[in-house]
């Protein structure tokens, strides 16, 4: 089976709705990164159901026990408003990561010939063909 780009692919790519879904997915990934970094430092989860509800209500992140530079990083990543969370590239620009981390990320990203939005749309368009593969 041959994969093809269609007019629908181009329309979806330009769609505000699709872009907002992708932005939301990235914001969720950033939130998860913040939670993982917290757990690496504290050896316990950042949130329970109770503390997440309290955070949503008070808007004060429960990160006071972290070192200042780590707290700043985690606080940015777990902002309640997803549109105010930094991008992955912005997170990698923080002093928290050694230079080789950014190099590895950029190297791996270079192997992706299409933007991730394009890859996902191409897969969605051709899902019936993909499901027929052995």
PDB file of C-alpha atoms in Angstrom:
ATOM      1  CA  UNK A   1       0.000   0.000   0.000  1.00  0.00           C
ATOM      2  CA  UNK A   2       1.141   3.483  -0.809  1.00  0.00           C
ATOM      3  CA  UNK A   3       0.871   6.341   1.683  1.00  0.00           C
ATOM      4  CA  UNK A   4      -0.229   9.591   0.183  1.00  0.00           C
ATOM      5  CA  UNK A   5      -0.743  13.156   1.154  1.00  0.00           C
ATOM      6  CA  UNK A   6      -4.190  14.408   0.306  1.00  0.00           C
ATOM      7  CA  UNK A   7      -5.992  17.702   0.264  1.00  0.00           C
ATOM      8  CA  UNK A   8      -7.531  16.652   3.563  1.00  0.00           C
ATOM      9  CA  UNK A   9      -4.019  16.389   5.020  1.00  0.00           C
ATOM     10  CA  UNK A  10      -3.282  19.981   4.036  1.00  0.00           C
ATOM     11  CA  UNK A  11      -6.581  21.261   5.384  1.00  0.00           C
ATOM     12  CA  UNK A  12      -6.127  19.462   8.690  1.00  0.00           C
ATOM     13  CA  UNK A  13      -2.590  20.732   9.016  1.00  0.00           C
ATOM     14  CA  UNK A  14      -3.822  24.320   8.815  1.00  0.00           C
ATOM     15  CA  UNK A  15      -6.717  23.727  11.132  1.00  0.00           C
ATOM     16  CA  UNK A  16      -6.648  25.743  14.341  1.00  0.00           C
ATOM     17  CA  UNK A  17      -8.444  22.952  16.094  1.00  0.00           C
ATOM     18  CA  UNK A  18      -5.813  20.360  15.247  1.00  0.00           C
ATOM     19  CA  UNK A  19      -3.007  22.723  16.239  1.00  0.00           C
ATOM     20  CA  UNK A  20      -4.628  23.375  19.583  1.00  0.00           C
ATOM     21  CA  UNK A  21      -4.858  19.617  20.206  1.00  0.00           C
ATOM     22  CA  UNK A  22      -1.147  19.231  19.452  1.00  0.00           C
ATOM     23  CA  UNK A  23      -0.286  22.186  21.666  1.00  0.00           C
ATOM     24  CA  UNK A  24      -2.313  20.602  24.457  1.00  0.00           C
ATOM     25  CA  UNK A  25      -0.465  17.300  24.016  1.00  0.00           C
ATOM     26  CA  UNK A  26       2.876  19.083  24.294  1.00  0.00           C
ATOM     27  CA  UNK A  27       1.662  20.973  27.374  1.00  0.00           C
ATOM     28  CA  UNK A  28       0.652  17.657  28.955  1.00  0.00           C
ATOM     29  CA  UNK A  29       4.115  16.237  28.207  1.00  0.00           C
ATOM     30  CA  UNK A  30       5.728  19.272  29.835  1.00  0.00           C
ATOM     31  CA  UNK A  31       3.512  18.836  32.918  1.00  0.00           C
ATOM     32  CA  UNK A  32       4.575  15.187  33.109  1.00  0.00           C
ATOM     33  CA  UNK A  33       8.253  16.177  32.851  1.00  0.00           C
ATOM     34  CA  UNK A  34       7.794  18.531  35.792  1.00  0.00           C
ATOM     35  CA  UNK A  35       6.227  15.745  37.842  1.00  0.00           C
ATOM     36  CA  UNK A  36       9.028  13.332  36.926  1.00  0.00           C
ATOM     37  CA  UNK A  37      11.775  15.803  37.856  1.00  0.00           C
ATOM     38  CA  UNK A  38      10.078  16.427  41.209  1.00  0.00           C
ATOM     39  CA  UNK A  39       9.838  12.699  41.888  1.00  0.00           C
ATOM     40  CA  UNK A  40      13.504  12.175  40.977  1.00  0.00           C
ATOM     41  CA  UNK A  41      14.530  14.709  43.614  1.00  0.00           C
ATOM     42  CA  UNK A  42      12.024  13.882  46.330  1.00  0.00           C
ATOM     43  CA  UNK A  43      11.612  10.120  45.822  1.00  0.00           C
ATOM     44  CA  UNK A  44       7.842  10.513  45.977  1.00  0.00           C
ATOM     45  CA  UNK A  45       5.123  11.624  43.544  1.00  0.00           C
ATOM     46  CA  UNK A  46       4.480  15.347  43.248  1.00  0.00           C
ATOM     47  CA  UNK A  47       0.716  14.901  43.392  1.00  0.00           C
ATOM     48  CA  UNK A  48      -1.872  12.671  44.955  1.00  0.00           C
ATOM     49  CA  UNK A  49      -5.521  13.180  44.090  1.00  0.00           C
ATOM     50  CA  UNK A  50      -5.847  15.335  47.212  1.00  0.00           C
ATOM     51  CA  UNK A  51      -2.751  17.498  46.629  1.00  0.00           C
ATOM     52  CA  UNK A  52      -3.588  18.011  42.944  1.00  0.00           C
ATOM     53  CA  UNK A  53      -7.052  19.255  43.906  1.00  0.00           C
ATOM     54  CA  UNK A  54      -5.489  21.543  46.516  1.00  0.00           C
ATOM     55  CA  UNK A  55      -3.005  22.872  43.932  1.00  0.00           C
ATOM     56  CA  UNK A  56      -5.800  23.618  41.476  1.00  0.00           C
ATOM     57  CA  UNK A  57      -7.663  25.480  44.188  1.00  0.00           C
ATOM     58  CA  UNK A  58      -4.762  27.427  45.749  1.00  0.00           C
ATOM     59  CA  UNK A  59      -2.601  27.705  42.612  1.00  0.00           C
ATOM     60  CA  UNK A  60       0.443  27.375  44.881  1.00  0.00           C
ATOM     61  CA  UNK A  61       2.618  24.478  43.684  1.00  0.00           C
ATOM     62  CA  UNK A  62       3.760  22.050  46.420  1.00  0.00           C
ATOM     63  CA  UNK A  63       7.415  22.358  45.407  1.00  0.00           C
ATOM     64  CA  UNK A  64       8.892  24.328  48.317  1.00  0.00           C
ATOM     65  CA  UNK A  65      11.075  21.380  49.363  1.00  0.00           C
ATOM     66  CA  UNK A  66      13.068  21.461  46.102  1.00  0.00           C
ATOM     67  CA  UNK A  67      16.336  23.342  45.557  1.00  0.00           C
ATOM     68  CA  UNK A  68      15.621  26.799  44.085  1.00  0.00           C
ATOM     69  CA  UNK A  69      16.766  26.065  40.514  1.00  0.00           C
ATOM     70  CA  UNK A  70      14.820  22.792  40.381  1.00  0.00           C
ATOM     71  CA  UNK A  71      11.739  24.384  41.944  1.00  0.00           C
ATOM     72  CA  UNK A  72      11.800  27.134  39.301  1.00  0.00           C
ATOM     73  CA  UNK A  73      11.983  24.503  36.543  1.00  0.00           C
ATOM     74  CA  UNK A  74       9.190  22.335  37.986  1.00  0.00           C
ATOM     75  CA  UNK A  75       6.957  25.331  38.761  1.00  0.00           C
ATOM     76  CA  UNK A  76       7.155  26.437  35.108  1.00  0.00           C
ATOM     77  CA  UNK A  77       6.418  22.933  33.847  1.00  0.00           C
ATOM     78  CA  UNK A  78       3.341  22.389  36.041  1.00  0.00           C
ATOM     79  CA  UNK A  79       1.629  25.735  35.503  1.00  0.00           C
ATOM     80  CA  UNK A  80      -2.117  25.256  35.666  1.00  0.00           C
ATOM     81  CA  UNK A  81      -2.678  27.169  32.436  1.00  0.00           C
ATOM     82  CA  UNK A  82      -1.296  24.883  29.707  1.00  0.00           C
ATOM     83  CA  UNK A  83      -0.700  27.836  27.368  1.00  0.00           C
ATOM     84  CA  UNK A  84       1.763  29.299  29.906  1.00  0.00           C
ATOM     85  CA  UNK A  85       3.918  26.170  30.142  1.00  0.00           C
ATOM     86  CA  UNK A  86       7.249  26.312  28.300  1.00  0.00           C
ATOM     87  CA  UNK A  87       7.946  24.257  25.199  1.00  0.00           C
ATOM     88  CA  UNK A  88      10.321  21.300  25.274  1.00  0.00           C
ATOM     89  CA  UNK A  89      13.013  23.447  23.617  1.00  0.00           C
ATOM     90  CA  UNK A  90      12.534  26.156  26.235  1.00  0.00           C
ATOM     91  CA  UNK A  91      12.908  23.564  28.977  1.00  0.00           C
ATOM     92  CA  UNK A  92      16.096  22.250  27.405  1.00  0.00           C
ATOM     93  CA  UNK A  93      17.512  25.782  27.384  1.00  0.00           C
ATOM     94  CA  UNK A  94      17.427  25.813  31.194  1.00  0.00           C
ATOM     95  CA  UNK A  95      20.757  25.495  33.023  1.00  0.00           C
ATOM     96  CA  UNK A  96      19.398  22.306  34.538  1.00  0.00           C
ATOM     97  CA  UNK A  97      20.434  20.251  31.509  1.00  0.00           C
ATOM     98  CA  UNK A  98      24.040  19.664  30.455  1.00  0.00           C
ATOM     99  CA  UNK A  99      24.938  20.756  26.883  1.00  0.00           C
ATOM    100  CA  UNK A 100      25.145  17.161  25.619  1.00  0.00           C
ATOM    101  CA  UNK A 101      21.458  16.694  26.481  1.00  0.00           C
ATOM    102  CA  UNK A 102      20.505  19.461  24.063  1.00  0.00           C
ATOM    103  CA  UNK A 103      22.863  18.043  21.433  1.00  0.00           C
ATOM    104  CA  UNK A 104      21.283  14.605  21.722  1.00  0.00           C
ATOM    105  CA  UNK A 105      17.783  16.079  21.492  1.00  0.00           C
ATOM    106  CA  UNK A 106      18.723  18.101  18.397  1.00  0.00           C
ATOM    107  CA  UNK A 107      20.424  15.083  16.812  1.00  0.00           C
ATOM    108  CA  UNK A 108      17.375  12.883  17.336  1.00  0.00           C
ATOM    109  CA  UNK A 109      15.047  15.626  16.134  1.00  0.00           C
ATOM    110  CA  UNK A 110      17.119  15.922  12.928  1.00  0.00           C
ATOM    111  CA  UNK A 111      16.221  12.321  12.097  1.00  0.00           C
ATOM    112  CA  UNK A 112      12.571  13.256  11.956  1.00  0.00           C
ATOM    113  CA  UNK A 113      12.003  14.388   8.365  1.00  0.00           C
ATOM    114  CA  UNK A 114       8.496  15.613   9.076  1.00  0.00           C
ATOM    115  CA  UNK A 115       7.187  17.770  11.874  1.00  0.00           C
ATOM    116  CA  UNK A 116       5.454  15.572  14.437  1.00  0.00           C
ATOM    117  CA  UNK A 117       2.141  17.153  13.500  1.00  0.00           C
ATOM    118  CA  UNK A 118       2.670  16.067   9.875  1.00  0.00           C
ATOM    119  CA  UNK A 119       3.652  12.537  10.940  1.00  0.00           C
ATOM    120  CA  UNK A 120       0.559  12.150  13.089  1.00  0.00           C
ATOM    121  CA  UNK A 121      -1.750  13.486  10.402  1.00  0.00           C
ATOM    122  CA  UNK A 122      -0.186  11.172   7.823  1.00  0.00           C
ATOM    123  CA  UNK A 123      -0.727   8.190  10.140  1.00  0.00           C
ATOM    124  CA  UNK A 124      -4.321   9.210  10.859  1.00  0.00           C
ATOM    125  CA  UNK A 125      -5.064   9.612   7.163  1.00  0.00           C
ATOM    126  CA  UNK A 126      -3.665   6.194   6.356  1.00  0.00           C
ATOM    127  CA  UNK A 127      -4.807   4.347   9.449  1.00  0.00           C
ATOM    128  CA  UNK A 128      -6.842   1.795   7.525  1.00  0.00           C
ATOM    129  CA  UNK A 129      -3.754   0.865   5.480  1.00  0.00           C
ATOM    130  CA  UNK A 130      -1.578   0.669   8.584  1.00  0.00           C
ATOM    131  CA  UNK A 131      -4.033  -1.655  10.322  1.00  0.00           C
ATOM    132  CA  UNK A 132      -3.818  -4.036   7.348  1.00  0.00           C
ATOM    133  CA  UNK A 133      -0.036  -4.412   7.695  1.00  0.00           C
ATOM    134  CA  UNK A 134       1.171  -7.752   9.132  1.00  0.00           C
TER     135      UNK A 134
END
